[in-house]
Short mmCIF file of C-alpha atoms (C1' of nucleotides) in Angstrom, two decimals:
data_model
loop_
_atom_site.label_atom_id
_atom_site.label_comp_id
_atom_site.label_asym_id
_atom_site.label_seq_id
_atom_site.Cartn_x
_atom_site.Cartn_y
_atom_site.Cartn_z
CA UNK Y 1 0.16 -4.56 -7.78
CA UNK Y 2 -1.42 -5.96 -11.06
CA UNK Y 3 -4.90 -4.06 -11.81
CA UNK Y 4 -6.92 -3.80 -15.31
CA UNK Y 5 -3.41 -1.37 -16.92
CA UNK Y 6 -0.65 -3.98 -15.43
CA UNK Y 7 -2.40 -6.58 -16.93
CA UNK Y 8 -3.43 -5.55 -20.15
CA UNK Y 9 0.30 -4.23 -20.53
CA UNK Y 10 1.47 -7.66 -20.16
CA UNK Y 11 -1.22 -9.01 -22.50
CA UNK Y 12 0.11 -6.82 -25.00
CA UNK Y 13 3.50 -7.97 -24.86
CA UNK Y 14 2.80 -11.52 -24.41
CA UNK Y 15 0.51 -11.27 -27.77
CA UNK Y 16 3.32 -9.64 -29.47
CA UNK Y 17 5.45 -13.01 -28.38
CA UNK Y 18 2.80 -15.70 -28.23
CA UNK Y 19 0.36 -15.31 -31.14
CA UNK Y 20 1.36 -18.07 -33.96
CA UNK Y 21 3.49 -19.45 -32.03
CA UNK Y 22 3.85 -22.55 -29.49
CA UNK Y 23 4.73 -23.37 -26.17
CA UNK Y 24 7.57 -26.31 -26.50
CA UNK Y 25 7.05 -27.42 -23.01
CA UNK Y 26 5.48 -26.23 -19.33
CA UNK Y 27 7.78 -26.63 -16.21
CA UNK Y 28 5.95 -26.14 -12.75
CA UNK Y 29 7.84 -25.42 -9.66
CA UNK Y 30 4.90 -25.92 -7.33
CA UNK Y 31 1.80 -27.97 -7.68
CA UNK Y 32 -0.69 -24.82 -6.71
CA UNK Y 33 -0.96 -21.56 -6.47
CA UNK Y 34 -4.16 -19.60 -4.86
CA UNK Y 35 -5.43 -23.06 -6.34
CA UNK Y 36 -3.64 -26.13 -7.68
CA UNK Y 37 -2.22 -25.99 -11.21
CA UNK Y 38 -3.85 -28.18 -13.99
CA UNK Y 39 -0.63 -29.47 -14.70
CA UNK Y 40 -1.61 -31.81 -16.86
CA UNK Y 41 -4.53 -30.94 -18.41
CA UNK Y 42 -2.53 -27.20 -18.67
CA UNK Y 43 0.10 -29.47 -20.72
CA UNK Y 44 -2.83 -31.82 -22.92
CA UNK Y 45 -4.86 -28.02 -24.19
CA UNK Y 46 -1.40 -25.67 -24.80
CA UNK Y 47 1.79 -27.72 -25.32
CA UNK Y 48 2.39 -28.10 -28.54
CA UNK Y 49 -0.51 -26.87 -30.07
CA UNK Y 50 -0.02 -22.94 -32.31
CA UNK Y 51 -1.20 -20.05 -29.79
CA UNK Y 52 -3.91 -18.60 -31.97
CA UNK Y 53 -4.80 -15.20 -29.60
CA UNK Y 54 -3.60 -13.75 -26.63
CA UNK Y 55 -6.23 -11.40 -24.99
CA UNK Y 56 -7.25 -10.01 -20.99
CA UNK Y 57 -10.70 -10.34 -19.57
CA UNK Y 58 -11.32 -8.02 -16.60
CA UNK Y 59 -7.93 -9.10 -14.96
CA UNK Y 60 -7.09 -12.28 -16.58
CA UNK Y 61 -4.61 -13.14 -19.41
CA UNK Y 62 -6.05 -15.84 -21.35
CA UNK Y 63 -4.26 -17.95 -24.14
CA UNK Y 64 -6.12 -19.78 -27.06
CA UNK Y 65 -5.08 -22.61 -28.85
CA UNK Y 66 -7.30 -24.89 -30.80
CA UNK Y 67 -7.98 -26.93 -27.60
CA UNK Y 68 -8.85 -24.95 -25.04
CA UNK Y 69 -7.39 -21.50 -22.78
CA UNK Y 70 -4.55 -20.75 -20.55
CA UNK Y 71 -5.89 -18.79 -17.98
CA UNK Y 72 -3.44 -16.39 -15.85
CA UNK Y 73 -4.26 -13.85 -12.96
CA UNK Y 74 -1.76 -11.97 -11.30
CA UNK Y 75 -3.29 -11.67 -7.63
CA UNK Y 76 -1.32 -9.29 -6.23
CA UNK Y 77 2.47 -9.86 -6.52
CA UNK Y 78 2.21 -11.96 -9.75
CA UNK Y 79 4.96 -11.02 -13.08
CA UNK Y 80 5.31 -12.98 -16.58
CA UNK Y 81 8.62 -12.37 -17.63
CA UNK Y 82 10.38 -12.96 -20.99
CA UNK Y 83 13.75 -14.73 -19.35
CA UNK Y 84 16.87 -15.50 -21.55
CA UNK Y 85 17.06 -18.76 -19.94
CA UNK Y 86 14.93 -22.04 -18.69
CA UNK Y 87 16.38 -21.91 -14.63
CA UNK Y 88 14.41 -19.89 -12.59
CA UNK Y 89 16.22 -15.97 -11.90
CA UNK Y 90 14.11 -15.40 -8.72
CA UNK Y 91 13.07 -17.62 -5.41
CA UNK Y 92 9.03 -17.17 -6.12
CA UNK Y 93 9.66 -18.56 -10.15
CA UNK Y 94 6.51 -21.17 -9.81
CA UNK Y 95 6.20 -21.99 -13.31
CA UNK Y 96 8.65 -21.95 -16.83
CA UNK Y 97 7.43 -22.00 -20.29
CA UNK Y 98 9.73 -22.46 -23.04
CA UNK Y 99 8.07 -20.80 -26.09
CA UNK Y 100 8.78 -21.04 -29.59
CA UNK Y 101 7.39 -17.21 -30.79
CA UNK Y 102 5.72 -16.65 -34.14
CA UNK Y 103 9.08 -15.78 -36.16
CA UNK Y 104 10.39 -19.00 -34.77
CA UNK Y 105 13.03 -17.81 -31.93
CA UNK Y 106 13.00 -19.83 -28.26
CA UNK Y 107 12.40 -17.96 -25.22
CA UNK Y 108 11.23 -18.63 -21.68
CA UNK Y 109 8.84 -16.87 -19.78
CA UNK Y 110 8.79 -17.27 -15.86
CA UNK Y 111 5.57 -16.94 -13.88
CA UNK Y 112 6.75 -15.23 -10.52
CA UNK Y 113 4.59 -14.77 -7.71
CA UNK Y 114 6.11 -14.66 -3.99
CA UNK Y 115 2.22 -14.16 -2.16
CA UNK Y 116 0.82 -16.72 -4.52
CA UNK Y 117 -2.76 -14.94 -4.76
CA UNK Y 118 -2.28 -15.28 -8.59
CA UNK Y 119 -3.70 -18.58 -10.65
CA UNK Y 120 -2.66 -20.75 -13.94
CA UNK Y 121 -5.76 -22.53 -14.68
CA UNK Y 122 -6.60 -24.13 -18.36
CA UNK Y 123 -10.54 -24.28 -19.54
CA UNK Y 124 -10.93 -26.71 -22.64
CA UNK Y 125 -13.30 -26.27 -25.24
CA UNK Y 126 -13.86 -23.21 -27.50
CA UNK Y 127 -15.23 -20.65 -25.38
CA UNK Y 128 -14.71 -19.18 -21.63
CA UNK Y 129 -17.50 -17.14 -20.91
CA UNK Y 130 -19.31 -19.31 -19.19
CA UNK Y 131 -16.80 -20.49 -16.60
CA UNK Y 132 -17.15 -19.42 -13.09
CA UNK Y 133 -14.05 -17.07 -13.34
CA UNK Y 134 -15.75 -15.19 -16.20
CA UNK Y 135 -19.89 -15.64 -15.99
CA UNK Y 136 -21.32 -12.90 -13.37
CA UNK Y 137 -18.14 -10.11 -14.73
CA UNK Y 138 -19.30 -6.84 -15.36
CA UNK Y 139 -18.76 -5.49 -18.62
CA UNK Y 140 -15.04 -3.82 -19.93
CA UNK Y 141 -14.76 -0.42 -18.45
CA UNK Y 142 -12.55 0.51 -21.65
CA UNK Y 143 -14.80 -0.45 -24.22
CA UNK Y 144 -18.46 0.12 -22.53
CA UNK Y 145 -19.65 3.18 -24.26
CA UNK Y 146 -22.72 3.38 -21.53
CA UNK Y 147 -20.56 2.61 -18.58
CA UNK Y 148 -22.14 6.19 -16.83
CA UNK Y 149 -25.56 4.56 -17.30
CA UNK Y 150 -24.73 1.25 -16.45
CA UNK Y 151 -23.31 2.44 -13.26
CA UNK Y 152 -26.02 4.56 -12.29
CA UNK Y 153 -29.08 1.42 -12.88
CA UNK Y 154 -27.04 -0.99 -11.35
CA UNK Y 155 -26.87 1.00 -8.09
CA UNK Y 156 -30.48 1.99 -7.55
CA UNK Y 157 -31.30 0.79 -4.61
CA UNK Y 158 -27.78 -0.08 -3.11
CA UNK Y 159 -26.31 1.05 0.42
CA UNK Y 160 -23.25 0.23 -0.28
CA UNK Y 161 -20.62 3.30 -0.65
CA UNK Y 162 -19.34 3.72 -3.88
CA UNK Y 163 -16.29 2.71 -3.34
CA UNK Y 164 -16.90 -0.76 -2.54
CA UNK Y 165 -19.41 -0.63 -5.52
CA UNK Y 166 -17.29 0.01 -8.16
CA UNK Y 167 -14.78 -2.10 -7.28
CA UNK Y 168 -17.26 -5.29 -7.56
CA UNK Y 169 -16.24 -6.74 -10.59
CA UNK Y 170 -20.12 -7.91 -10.88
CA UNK Y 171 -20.59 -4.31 -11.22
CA UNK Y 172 -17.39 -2.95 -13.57
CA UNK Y 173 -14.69 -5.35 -14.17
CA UNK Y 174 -10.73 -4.10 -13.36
CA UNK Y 175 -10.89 -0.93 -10.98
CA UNK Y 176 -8.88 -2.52 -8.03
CA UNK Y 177 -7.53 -0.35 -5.27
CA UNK Y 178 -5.40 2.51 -6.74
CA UNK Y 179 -7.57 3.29 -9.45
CA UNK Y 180 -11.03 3.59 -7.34
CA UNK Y 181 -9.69 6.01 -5.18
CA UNK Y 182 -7.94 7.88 -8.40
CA UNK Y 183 -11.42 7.55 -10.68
CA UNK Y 184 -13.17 9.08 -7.26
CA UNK Y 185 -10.99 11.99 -6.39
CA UNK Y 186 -11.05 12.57 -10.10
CA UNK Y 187 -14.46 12.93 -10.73
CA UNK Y 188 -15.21 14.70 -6.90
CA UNK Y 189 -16.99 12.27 -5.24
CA UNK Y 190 -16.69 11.10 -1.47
CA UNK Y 191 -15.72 7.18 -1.45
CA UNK Y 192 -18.32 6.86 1.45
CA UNK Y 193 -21.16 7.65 -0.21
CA UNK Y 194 -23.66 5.80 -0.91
CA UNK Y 195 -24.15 3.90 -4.49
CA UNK Y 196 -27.73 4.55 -4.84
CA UNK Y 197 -27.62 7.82 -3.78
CA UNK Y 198 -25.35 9.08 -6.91
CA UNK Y 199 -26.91 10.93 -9.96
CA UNK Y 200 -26.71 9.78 -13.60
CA UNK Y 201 -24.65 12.76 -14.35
CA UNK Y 202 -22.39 12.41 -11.50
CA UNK Y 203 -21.70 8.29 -12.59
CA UNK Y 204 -21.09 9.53 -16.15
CA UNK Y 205 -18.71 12.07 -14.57
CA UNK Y 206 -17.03 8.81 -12.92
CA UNK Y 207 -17.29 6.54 -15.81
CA UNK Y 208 -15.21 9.21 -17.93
CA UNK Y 209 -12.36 9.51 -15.32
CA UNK Y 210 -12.26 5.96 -14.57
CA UNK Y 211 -11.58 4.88 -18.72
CA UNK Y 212 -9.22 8.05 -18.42
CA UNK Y 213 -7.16 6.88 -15.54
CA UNK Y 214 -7.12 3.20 -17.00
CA UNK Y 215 -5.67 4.54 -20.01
CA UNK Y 216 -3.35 6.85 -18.81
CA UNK Y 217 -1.83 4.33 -16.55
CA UNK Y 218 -2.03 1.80 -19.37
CA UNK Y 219 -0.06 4.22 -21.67
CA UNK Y 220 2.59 4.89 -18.64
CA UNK Y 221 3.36 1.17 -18.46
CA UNK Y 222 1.52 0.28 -14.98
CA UNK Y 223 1.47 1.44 -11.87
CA UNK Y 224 4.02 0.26 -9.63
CA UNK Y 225 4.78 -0.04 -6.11
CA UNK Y 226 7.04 -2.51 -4.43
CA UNK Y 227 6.62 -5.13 -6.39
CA UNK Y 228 4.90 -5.22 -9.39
CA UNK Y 229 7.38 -5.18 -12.41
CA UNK Y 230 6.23 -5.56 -16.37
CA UNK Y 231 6.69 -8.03 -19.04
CA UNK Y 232 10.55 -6.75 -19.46
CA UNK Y 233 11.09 -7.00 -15.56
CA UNK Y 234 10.86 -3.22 -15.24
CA UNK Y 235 8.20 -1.08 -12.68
CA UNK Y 236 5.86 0.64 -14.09
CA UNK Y 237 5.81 4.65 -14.27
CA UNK Y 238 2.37 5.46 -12.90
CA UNK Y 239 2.82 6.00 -9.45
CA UNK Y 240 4.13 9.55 -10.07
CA UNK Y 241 1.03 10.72 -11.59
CA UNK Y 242 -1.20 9.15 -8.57
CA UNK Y 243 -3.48 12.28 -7.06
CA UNK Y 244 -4.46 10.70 -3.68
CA UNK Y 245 -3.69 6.87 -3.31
CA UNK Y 246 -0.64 6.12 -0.92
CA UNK Y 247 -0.70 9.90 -0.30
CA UNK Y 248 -2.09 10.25 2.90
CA UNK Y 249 -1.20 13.59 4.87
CA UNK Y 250 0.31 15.33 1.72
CA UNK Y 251 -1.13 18.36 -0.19
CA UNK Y 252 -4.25 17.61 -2.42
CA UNK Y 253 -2.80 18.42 -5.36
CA UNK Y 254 -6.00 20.72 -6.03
CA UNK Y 255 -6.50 22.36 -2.77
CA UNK Y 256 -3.76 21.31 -0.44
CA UNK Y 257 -5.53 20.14 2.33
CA UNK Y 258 -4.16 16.94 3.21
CA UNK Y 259 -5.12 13.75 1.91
CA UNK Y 260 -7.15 11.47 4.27
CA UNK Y 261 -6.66 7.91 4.45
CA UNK Y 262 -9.55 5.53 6.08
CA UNK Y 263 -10.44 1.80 5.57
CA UNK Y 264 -13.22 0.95 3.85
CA UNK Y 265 -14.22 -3.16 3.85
CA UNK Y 266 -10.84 -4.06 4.87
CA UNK Y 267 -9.10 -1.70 2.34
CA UNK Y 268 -7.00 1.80 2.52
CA UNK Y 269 -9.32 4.67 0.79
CA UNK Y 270 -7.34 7.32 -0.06
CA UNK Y 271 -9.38 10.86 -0.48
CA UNK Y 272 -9.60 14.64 -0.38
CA UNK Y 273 -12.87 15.35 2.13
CA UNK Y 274 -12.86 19.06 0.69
CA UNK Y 275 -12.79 17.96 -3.21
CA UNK Y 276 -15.50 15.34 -2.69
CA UNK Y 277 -18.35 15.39 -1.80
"C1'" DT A 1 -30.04 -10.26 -2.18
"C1'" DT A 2 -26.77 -7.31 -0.25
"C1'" DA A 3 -23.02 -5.91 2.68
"C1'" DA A 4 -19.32 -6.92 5.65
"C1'" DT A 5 -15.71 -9.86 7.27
"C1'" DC A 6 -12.24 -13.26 6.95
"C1'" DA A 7 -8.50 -16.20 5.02
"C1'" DC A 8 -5.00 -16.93 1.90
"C1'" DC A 9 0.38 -15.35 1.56
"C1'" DT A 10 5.08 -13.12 1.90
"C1'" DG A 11 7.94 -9.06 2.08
"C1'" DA A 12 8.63 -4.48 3.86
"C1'" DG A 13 8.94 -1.56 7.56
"C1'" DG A 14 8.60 -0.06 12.31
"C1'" DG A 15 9.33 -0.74 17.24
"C1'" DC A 16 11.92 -2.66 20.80
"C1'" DT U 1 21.34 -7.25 14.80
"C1'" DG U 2 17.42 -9.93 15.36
"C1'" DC U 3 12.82 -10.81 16.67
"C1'" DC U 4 8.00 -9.73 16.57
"C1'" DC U 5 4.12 -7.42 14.89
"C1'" DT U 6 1.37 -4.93 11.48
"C1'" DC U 7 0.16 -3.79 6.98
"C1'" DA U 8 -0.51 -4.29 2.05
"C1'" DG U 9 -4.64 -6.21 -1.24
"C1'" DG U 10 -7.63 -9.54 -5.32
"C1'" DT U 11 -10.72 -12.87 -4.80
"C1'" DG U 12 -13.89 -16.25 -3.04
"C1'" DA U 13 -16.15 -18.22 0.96
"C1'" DT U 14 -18.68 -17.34 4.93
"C1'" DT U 15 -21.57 -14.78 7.99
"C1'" DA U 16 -25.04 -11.41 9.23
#
DNA sequence: TTAATCACCTGAGGGC
DNA sequence: TGCCCTCAGGTGATTA
């Protein structure tokens, strides 16, 4: 499933494709996704006009051409392939775009996403921060040099565990899932406590293994599970460096009690109760 | 304001 | 083999 790593892989390789160049034309298979497509305004801001950046915010893809952005998410079974070939390879291919790429070859890449949780919006103008997808975001876990501090003032006062709290992208933008439970069991603390109760030290503790397990996974490629494939088509390699999520009942790999596995706000917490605390 | 819950969606996997 | 049910989770809306 596409977090902060998936999606900044596929930024990557899209940049290395898209940037100076142009996208010839936009073919949509469906007329929404988790909302409906801007087909035409998509069409009026990027057809035709040079691609002058490709770049992610928390975990969104965003295009820029001299009109306006491209905006992509992933939700959680969304892929951007390079494709040899305009007709759509799979049965969830909701979108086409032939491409002209900076050293002036064709390709196609195919927007696949069988749960349809992801979204191709288009913002015009010159800048996106302001948009609703982008304006309360917390800042970039892998460029925040005071993320530790930032964590630990934000959750003064908050009840919530600290789990849930660092998975708010108001709060830190691109630890989904897999990586909250990996940043926690890394850093030894207990996903149920609370987010207020946690010392600076401990949240700097955090902060370090959270930009350590983004960038680990982002140098593997990804994690992947059963569905999430990168920019070539192929899964990522993460998922065999995972400590606790998906592991439930196994070893810990540091103590080897089992792994527990409990739901926390509708979602599968994965977590050693003897190495946090 | 904060926290929790729900809906969206489809494929995988388990039980019968 | 086929049907039914549950689960998976990012995000935004709704509710408490």
């Amino acid at each position: 499933m596409p977090e902060l790593p998936e999606v900044e892989c596929l930024t990557r390789a899209v940049r290395g494709v898209l940037k100076g160049g142009t996208i010839l034309e936009a073919s949509f298979h469906r007329k929404d996704l988790r909302d409906p497509i801007p087909m035409t305004e998509f069409r009026e801001l990027l057809v035709g006009e040079k691609i002058e950046d490709v770049f992610r915010r928390s975990k969104y893809m965003l295009l820029k051409s001299r009109r306006g952005f491209g905006v992509f998410h992933l939700g959680m079974t969304g892929a951007l392939m390079e494709r040899g070939g305009e007709a759509p390879e799979e049965k969830h291919t909701h979108a086409v775009f032939k491409v002209l790429n900076a050293k002036g070859k064709e390709t196609f890449l195919h927007f696949v996403d069988p749960r349809r949780f992801g979204r191709i919006a288009c913002l015009a103008g010159e800048s996106y921060e302001n948009h609703a997808f982008f304006a309360d975001l917390g800042p970039e876990p892998l460029v925040s040099k005071n993320l530790g501090k930032h964590l630990f003032e934000t959750s003064r006062g908050r009840t919530a565990p600290v789990k849930a709290f660092v998975m708010d992208a108001r709060v830190v933008v691109g630890v989904g899932n897999i990586y909250a439970s990996e940043s926690l069991f890394r850093a030894g603390i207990h996903p149920k406590k609370k987010a207020g109760q946690i010392s600076l030290e401990r949240y700097e503790h955090l902060a370090r293994e959270i930009q350590a397990t983004l960038q680990e996974a982002i140098k593997a490629g990804g994690t992947t599970f059963s569905t999430y494939r990168n920019y070539e088509g192929n899964p990522g390699l993460f998922v065999v460096d995972l400590k606790v999520y998906d592991r439930a009942g196994e070893p810990c790999r540091k103590c080897k009690k089992p792994v527990r596995q409990i739901k926390q706000t509708g979602r599968s917490t994965f977590f050693c109760a003897f190495c946090q605390s």
